[in-house]
Short mmCIF file of C-alpha atoms in Angstrom, two decimals:
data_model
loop_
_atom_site.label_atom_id
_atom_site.label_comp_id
_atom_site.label_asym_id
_atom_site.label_seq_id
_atom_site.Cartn_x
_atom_site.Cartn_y
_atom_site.Cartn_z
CA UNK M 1 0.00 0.00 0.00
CA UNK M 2 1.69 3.32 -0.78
CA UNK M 3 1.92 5.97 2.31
CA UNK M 4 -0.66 8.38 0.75
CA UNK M 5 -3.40 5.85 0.96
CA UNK M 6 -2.38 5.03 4.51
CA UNK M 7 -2.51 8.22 5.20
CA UNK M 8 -5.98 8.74 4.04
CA UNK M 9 -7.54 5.60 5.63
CA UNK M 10 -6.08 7.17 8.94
CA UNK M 11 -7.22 10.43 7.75
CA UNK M 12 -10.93 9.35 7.54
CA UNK M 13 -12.85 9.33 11.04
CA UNK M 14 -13.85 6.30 12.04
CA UNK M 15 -17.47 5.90 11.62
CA UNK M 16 -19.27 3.59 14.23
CA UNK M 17 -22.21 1.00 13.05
CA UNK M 18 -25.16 3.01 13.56
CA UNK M 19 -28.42 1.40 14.08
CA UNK M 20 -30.80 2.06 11.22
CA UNK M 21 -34.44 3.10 12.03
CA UNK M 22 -35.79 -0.07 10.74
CA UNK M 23 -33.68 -1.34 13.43
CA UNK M 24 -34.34 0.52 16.51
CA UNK M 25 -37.19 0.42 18.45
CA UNK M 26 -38.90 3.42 20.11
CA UNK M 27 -38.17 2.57 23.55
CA UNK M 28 -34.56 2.33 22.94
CA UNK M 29 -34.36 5.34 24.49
CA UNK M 30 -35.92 4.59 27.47
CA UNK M 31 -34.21 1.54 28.12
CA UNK M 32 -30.90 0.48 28.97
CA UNK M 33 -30.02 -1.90 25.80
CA UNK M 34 -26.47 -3.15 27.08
CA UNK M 35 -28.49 -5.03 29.68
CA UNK M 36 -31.03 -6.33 26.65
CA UNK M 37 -31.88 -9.26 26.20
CA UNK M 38 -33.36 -9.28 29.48
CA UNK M 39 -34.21 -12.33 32.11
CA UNK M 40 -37.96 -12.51 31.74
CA UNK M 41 -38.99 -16.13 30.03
CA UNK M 42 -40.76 -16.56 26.83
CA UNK M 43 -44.84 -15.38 27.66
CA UNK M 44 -43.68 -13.41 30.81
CA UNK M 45 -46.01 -10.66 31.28
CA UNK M 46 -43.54 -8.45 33.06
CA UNK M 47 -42.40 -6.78 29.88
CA UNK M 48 -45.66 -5.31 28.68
CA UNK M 49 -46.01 -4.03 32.33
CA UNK M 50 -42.46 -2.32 31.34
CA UNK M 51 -44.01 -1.09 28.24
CA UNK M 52 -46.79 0.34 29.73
CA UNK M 53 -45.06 2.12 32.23
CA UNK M 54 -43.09 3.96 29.96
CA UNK M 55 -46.53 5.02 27.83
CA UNK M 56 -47.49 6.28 31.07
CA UNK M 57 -44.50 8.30 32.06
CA UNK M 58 -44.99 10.09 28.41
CA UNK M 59 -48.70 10.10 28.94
CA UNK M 60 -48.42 12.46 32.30
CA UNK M 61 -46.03 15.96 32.00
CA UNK M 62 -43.95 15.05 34.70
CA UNK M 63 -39.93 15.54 33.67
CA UNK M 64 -38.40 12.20 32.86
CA UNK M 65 -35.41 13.31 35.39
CA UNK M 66 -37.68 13.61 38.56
CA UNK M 67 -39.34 10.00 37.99
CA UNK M 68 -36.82 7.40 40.04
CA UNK M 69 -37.88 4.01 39.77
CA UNK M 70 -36.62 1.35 43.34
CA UNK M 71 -37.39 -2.23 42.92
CA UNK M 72 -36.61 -5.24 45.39
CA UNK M 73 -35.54 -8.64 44.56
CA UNK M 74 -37.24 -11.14 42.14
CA UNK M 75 -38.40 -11.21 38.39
CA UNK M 76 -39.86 -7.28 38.73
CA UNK M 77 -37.17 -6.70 40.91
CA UNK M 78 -35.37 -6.29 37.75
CA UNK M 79 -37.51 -4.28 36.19
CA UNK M 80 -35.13 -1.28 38.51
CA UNK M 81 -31.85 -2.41 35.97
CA UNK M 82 -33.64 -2.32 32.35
CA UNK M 83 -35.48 1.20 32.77
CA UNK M 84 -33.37 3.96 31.98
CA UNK M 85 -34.45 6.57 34.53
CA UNK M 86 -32.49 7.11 38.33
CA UNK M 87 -33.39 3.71 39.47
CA UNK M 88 -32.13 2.06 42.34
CA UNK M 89 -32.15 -2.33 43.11
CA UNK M 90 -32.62 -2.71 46.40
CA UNK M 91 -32.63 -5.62 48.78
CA UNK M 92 -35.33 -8.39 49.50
CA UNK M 93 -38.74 -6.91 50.87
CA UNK M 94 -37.16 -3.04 51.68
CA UNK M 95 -37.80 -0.76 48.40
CA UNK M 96 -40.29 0.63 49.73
CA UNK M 97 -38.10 2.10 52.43
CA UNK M 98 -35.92 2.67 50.19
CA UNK M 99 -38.67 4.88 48.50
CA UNK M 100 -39.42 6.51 51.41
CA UNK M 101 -35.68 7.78 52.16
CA UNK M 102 -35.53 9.19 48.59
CA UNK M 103 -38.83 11.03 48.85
CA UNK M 104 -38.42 12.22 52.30
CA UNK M 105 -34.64 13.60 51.38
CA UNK M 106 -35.99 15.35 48.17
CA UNK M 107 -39.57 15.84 48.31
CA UNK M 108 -39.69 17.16 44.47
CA UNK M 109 -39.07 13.36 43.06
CA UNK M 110 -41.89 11.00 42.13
CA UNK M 111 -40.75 7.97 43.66
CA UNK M 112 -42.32 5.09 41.80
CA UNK M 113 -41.53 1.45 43.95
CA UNK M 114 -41.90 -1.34 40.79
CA UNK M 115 -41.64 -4.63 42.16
CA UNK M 116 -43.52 -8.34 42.75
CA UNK M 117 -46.07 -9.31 45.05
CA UNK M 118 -43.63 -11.63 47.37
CA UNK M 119 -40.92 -8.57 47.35
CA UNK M 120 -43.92 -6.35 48.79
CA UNK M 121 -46.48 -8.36 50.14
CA UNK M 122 -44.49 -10.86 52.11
CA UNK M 123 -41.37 -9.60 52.98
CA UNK M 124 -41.89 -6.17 52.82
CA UNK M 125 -45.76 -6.09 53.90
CA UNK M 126 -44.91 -4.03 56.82
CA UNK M 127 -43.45 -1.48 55.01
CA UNK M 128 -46.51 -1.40 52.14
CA UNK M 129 -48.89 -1.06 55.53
CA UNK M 130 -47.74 1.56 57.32
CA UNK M 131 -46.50 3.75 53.98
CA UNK M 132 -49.97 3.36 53.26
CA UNK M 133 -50.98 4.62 56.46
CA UNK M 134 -48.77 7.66 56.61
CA UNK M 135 -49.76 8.21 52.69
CA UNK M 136 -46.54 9.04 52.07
CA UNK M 137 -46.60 10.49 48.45
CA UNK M 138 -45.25 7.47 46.24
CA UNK M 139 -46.70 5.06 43.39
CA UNK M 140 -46.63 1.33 44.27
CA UNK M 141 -46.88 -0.99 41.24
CA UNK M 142 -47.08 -4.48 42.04
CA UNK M 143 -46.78 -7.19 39.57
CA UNK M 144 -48.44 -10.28 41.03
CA UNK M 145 -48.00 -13.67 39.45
CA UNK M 146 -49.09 -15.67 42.18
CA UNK M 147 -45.94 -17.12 43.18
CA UNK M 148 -41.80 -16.67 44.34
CA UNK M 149 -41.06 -16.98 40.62
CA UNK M 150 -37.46 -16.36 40.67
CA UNK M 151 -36.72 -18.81 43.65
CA UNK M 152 -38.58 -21.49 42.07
CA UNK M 153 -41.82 -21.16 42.20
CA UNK M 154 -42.42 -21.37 46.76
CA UNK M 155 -45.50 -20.61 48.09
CA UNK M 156 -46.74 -16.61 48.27
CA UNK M 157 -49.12 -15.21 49.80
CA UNK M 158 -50.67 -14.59 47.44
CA UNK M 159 -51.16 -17.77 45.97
CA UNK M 160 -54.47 -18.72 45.21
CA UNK M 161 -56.07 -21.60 47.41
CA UNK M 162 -55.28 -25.22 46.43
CA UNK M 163 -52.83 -23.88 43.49
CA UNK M 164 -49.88 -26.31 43.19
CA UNK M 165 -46.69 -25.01 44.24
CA UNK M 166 -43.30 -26.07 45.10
CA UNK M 167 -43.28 -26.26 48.41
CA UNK M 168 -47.42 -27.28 48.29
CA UNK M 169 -47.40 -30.31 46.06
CA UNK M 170 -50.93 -31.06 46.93
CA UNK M 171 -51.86 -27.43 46.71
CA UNK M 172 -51.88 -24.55 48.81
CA UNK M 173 -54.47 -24.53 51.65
CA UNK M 174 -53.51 -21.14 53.01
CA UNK M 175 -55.76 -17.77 52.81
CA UNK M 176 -54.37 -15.72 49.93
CA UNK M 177 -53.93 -12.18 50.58
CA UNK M 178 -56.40 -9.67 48.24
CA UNK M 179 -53.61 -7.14 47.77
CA UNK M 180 -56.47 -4.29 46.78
CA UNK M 181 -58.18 -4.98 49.98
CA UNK M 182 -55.11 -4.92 51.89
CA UNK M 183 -54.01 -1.21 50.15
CA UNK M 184 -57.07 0.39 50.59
CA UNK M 185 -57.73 -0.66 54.42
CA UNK M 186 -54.32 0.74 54.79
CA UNK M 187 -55.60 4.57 53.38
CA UNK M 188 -54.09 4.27 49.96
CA UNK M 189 -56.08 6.70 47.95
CA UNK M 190 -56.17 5.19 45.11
CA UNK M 191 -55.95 1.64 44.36
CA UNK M 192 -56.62 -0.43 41.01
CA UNK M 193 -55.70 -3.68 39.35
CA UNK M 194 -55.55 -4.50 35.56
CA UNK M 195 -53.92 -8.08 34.01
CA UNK M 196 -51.31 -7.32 31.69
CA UNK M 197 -53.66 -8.24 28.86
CA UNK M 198 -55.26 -4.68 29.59
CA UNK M 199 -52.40 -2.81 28.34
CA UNK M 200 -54.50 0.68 27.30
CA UNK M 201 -56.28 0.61 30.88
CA UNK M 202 -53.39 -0.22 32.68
CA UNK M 203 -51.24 2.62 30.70
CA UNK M 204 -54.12 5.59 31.78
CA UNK M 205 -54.18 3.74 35.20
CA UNK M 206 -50.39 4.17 35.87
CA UNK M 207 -50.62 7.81 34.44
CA UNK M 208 -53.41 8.64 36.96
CA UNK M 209 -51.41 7.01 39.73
CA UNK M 210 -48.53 8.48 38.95
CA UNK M 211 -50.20 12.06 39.14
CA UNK M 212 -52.44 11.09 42.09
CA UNK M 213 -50.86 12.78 45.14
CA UNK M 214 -50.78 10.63 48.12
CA UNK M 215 -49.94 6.97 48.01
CA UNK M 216 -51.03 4.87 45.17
CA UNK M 217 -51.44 1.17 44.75
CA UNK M 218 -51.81 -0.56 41.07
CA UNK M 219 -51.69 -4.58 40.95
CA UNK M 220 -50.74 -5.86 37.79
CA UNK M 221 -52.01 -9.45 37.20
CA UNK M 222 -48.90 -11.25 35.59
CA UNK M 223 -48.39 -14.50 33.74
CA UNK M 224 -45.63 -16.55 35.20
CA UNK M 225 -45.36 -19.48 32.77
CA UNK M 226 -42.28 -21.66 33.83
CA UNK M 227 -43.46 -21.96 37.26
CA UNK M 228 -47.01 -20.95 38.34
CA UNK M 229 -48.34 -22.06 34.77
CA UNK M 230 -46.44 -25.23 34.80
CA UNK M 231 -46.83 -26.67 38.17
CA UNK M 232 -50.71 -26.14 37.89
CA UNK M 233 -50.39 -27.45 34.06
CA UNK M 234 -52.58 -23.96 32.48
CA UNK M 235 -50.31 -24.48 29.72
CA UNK M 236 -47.98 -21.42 28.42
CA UNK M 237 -48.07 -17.78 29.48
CA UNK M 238 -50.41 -17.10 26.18
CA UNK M 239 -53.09 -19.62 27.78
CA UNK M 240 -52.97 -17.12 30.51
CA UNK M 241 -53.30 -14.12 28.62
CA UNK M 242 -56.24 -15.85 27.14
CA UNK M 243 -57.59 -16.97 30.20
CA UNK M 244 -57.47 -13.38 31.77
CA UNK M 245 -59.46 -12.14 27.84
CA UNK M 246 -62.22 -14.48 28.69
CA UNK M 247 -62.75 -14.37 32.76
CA UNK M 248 -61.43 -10.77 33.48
CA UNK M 249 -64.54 -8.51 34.24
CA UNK M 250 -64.22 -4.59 34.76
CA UNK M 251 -66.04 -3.19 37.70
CA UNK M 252 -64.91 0.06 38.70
CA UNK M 253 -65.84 1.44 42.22
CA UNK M 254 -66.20 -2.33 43.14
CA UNK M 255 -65.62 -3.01 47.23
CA UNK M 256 -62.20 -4.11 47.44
CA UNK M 257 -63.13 -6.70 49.62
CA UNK M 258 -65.25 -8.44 46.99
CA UNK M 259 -62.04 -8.56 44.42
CA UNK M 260 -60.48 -11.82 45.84
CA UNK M 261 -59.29 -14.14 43.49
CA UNK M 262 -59.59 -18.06 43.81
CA UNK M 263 -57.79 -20.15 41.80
CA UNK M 264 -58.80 -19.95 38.10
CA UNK M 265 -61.64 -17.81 38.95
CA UNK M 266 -63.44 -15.00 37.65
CA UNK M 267 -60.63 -11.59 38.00
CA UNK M 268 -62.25 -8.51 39.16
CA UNK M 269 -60.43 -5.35 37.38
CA UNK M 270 -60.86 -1.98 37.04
CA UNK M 271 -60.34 1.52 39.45
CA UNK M 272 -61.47 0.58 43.07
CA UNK M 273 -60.59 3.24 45.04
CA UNK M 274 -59.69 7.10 44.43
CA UNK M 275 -59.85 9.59 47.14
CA UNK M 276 -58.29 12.69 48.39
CA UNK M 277 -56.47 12.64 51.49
CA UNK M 278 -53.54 14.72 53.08
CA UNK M 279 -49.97 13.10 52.32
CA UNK M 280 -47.49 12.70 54.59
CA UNK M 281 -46.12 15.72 54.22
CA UNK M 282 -48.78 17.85 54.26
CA UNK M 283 -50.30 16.56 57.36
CA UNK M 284 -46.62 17.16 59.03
CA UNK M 285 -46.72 20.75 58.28
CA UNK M 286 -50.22 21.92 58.83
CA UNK M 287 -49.76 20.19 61.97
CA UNK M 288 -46.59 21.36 63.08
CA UNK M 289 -47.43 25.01 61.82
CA UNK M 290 -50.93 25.23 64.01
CA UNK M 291 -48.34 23.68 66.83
CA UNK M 292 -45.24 25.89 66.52
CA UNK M 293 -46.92 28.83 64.43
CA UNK M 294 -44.08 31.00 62.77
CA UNK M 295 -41.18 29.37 64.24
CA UNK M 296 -41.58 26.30 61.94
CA UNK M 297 -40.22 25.94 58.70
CA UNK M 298 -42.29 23.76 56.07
CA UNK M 299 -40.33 21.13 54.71
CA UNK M 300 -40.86 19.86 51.05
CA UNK M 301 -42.37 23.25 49.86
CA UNK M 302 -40.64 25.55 47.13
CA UNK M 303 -40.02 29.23 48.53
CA UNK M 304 -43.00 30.18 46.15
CA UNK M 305 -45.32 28.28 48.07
CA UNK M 306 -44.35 28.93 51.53
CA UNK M 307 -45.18 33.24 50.53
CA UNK A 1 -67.64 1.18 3.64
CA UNK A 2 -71.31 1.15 3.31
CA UNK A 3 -73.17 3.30 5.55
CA UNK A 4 -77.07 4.20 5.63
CA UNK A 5 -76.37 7.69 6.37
CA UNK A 6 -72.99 9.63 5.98
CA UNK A 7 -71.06 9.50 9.66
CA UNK A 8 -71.28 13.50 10.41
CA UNK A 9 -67.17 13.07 10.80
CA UNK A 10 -66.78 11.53 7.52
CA UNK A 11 -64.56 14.13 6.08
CA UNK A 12 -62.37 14.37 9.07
CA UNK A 13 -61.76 10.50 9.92
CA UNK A 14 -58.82 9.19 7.96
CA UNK A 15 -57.12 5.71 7.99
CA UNK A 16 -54.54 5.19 9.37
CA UNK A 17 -51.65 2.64 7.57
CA UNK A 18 -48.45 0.81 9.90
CA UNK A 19 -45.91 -0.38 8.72
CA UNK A 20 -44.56 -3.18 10.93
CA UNK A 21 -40.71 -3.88 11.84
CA UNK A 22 -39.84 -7.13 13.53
CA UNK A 23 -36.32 -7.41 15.42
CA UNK A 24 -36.39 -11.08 14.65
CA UNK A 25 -33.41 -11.78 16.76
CA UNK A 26 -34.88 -10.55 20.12
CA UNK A 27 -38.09 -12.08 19.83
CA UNK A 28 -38.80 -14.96 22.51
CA UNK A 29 -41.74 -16.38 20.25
CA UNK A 30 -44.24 -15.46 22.90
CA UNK A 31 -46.99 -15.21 19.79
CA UNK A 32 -49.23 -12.24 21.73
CA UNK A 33 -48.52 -10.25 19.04
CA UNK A 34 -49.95 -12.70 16.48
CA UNK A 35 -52.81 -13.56 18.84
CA UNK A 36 -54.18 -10.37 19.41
CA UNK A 37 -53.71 -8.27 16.14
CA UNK A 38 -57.22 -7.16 15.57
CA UNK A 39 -56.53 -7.49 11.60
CA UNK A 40 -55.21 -10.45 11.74
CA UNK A 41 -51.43 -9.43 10.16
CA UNK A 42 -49.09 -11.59 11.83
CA UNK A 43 -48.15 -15.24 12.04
CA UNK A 44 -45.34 -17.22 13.32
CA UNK A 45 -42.62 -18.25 11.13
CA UNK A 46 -41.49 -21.89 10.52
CA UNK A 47 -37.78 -20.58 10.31
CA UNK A 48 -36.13 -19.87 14.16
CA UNK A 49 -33.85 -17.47 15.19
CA UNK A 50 -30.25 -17.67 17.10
CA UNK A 51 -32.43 -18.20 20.07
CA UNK A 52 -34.47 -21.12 18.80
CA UNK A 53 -37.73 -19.26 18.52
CA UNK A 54 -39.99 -18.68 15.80
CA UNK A 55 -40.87 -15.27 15.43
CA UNK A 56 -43.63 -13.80 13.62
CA UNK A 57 -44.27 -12.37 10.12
CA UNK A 58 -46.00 -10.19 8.26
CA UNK A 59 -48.81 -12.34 6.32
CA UNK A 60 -50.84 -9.27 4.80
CA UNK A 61 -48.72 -5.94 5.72
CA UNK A 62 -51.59 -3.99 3.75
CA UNK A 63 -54.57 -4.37 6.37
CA UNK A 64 -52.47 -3.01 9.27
CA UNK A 65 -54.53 0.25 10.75
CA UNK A 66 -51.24 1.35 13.00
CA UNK A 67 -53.10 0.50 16.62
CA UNK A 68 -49.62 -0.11 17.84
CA UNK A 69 -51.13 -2.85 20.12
CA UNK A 70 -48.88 -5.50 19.29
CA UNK A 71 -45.90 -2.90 20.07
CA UNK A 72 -47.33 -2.60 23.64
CA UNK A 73 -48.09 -6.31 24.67
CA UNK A 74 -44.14 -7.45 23.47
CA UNK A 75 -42.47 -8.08 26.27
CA UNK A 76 -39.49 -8.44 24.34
CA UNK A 77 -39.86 -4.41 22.44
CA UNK A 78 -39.14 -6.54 19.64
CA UNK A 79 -42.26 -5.39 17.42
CA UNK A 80 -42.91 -1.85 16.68
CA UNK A 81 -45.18 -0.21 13.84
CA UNK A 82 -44.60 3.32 11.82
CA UNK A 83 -46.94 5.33 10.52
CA UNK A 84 -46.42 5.11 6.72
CA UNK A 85 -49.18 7.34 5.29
CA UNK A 86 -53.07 7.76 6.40
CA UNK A 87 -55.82 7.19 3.71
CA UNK A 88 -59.05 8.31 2.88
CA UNK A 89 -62.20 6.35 3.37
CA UNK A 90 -63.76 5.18 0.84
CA UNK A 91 -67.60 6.45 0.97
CA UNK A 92 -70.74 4.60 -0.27
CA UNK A 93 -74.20 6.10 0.18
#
């Protein structure tokens, strides 16, 4: 090769392989693709929950850096790792106290806690009660698949009654837990569920929670096909989706007492609860104010506000 | 479309036309897409991928009214549609 053509190859600037737009989906950009492929099995439900998330963070004007997303440990717990917002993986049970350190420290965030129904039911049910009590202003979103899916398939409790599990090989004869019920007798002011067959309703439902000041509860009905769909032999994930199409009915405003779910039978969806209550916050400072009167500074208010 | 009296919107509603792009090599084969396209575009391959899965194809590209539902029940964001142009009904009174 003669030296002026070496000298022009090292001349030109090296051009990186660009992704066509054929090529590249629209939630590239909200994702974080060097993590891609992710975990979730073939027919896992979890990633249209992901999807629909994301429609509902560009359905609501909130800015894409003040939305932090904390999961725990399990399938959704990974949901924390693939979204490309401030996110933070936390350990078994605690995002939600996680959640409540970030909000408390900066009271501008929306603090959205994305995570399974054994990560906040079971180990960290203590935490989902009494966050719901103080109404501490955060979104909850709770994908429930009836089962410890990424330990291999153990008991929850949520599991419906005599549903085969790992560790109940004749079926589970334990009193599920109705996770609506559970948020709204708590004082969460607004609580739905949707299956992740729903994905429009569950998209405006995640934008309204995530705009709903005070704490907000959304259970996503998920299809776990390796384990929950395996050991009760409902086929694949699909014959789940299908199953939720045909025995999923919508009553809004229904009791959430009344929503329980027994195994295989009818799902109760829809809005159940949405009222307006003082947050966490605000309760602290009116209080404190009528208490202490001009010696007290409100915390989590702009200097706007406080003139 | 045959209607027994003209839809006062008429003149504004248009149709809407996808076009559909499938990143064959992330798809798990899960098939929701192909099961719940309204129009009935998709179907699953015979061929597989690197994974082993067969993922779906466009059978008849032409019917697709860009509803974008198949984009949001992949849990792989390995379907996703593009507006290509949006068409006029065609009116029968």
């Amino acid at each position: 090769m003669k030296a002026a053509e070496v000298e022009e190859i090292q001349k030109k600037p090296k051009t990186r392989k660009t992704k066509s737009v054929e090529e590249e989906h629209p939630l590239e950009k909200w994702l974080r693709m060097d993590r891609m492929p992710h975990i979730w099995c073939s027919t896992c439900g979890i990633g249209t929950a992901v999807t629909c998330f994301i429609e509902a963070i560009k359905k609501t004007t909130l800015a894409r850096e003040d939305i932090c997303v904390v999961s725990g440990i399990g399938c959704s717990g990974r949901i924390a790792g693939y979204i490309k917002q401030d996110s933070f993986h936390t350990t078994h049970g605690r995002a939600i106290p996680f959640a409540v350190g970030l909000k408390l420290a900066n009271p501008k965030l929306k603090v959205v806690v994305f995570s399974g129904d054994g990560d906040l039911s079971s180990i960290g049910g203590n935490h989902l009660i009494h966050t719901a009590r103080r109404n501490l202003d955060i979104t909850v979103l709770c994908i429930n698949n009836f089962i410890y899916a990424m330990t291999g398939g153990q008991v929850a409790p949520t599991t419906p009654p005599t549903a085969i599990a790992t560790t109940t090989p004749y079926g589970n004869y334990e009193h599920p837990f109705n996770l609506p019920a559970l948020a709204a007798a708590c004082g969460a002011v607004y609580v739905a569920r949707w299956t992740a067959l729903h994905v429009r309703r569950l998209t405006n439902s995640m934008a309204e929670a995530l705009q709903k000041k005070g704490f907000s509860f959304v259970e996503i009905i998920c299809p776990c096909t390796t384990l929950y769909a395996r050991k009760n032999k409902l086929g694949s994930g699909l014959d789940l989706m299908k199953f939720y199409h045909d025995n999923s009915v919508i009553v809004n405003g229904a009791d959430p007492r009344e929503v329980d779910i027994q195994f295989q039978s009818e799902i109760k969806v829809g809005k159940f609860i949405d009222v307006d209550k003082p947050t966490y916050l605000d309760s602290y400072n009116t209080y404190m104010k009528t208490k202490l009167g001009d010696k007290f500074k409100p915390y989590g208010v702009t200097d706007e506000e406080r003139q | 479309m045959k209607y027994w009296r003209k839809p006062l919107d008429a003149d504004r509603i248009k149709i809407p036309e996808g076009e559909l792009h499938i990143l064959r090599e992330r798809c798990k084969g899960c098939a929701f897409c192909v099961e719940y396209c309204p129009k009935d575009v998709l179907e699953l391959s015979h061929e597989f991928n690197s994974k082993g899965y067969h993922p779906p194809i466009v059978k008849n590209g032409a019917i697709c009214v860009h509803c974008q539902l198949c984009e949001m029940l992949c849990p792989e964001f390995a379907i996703f549609c593009v507006l290509k142009n949006q068409k006029e009904p065609a009116h029968e009174s």
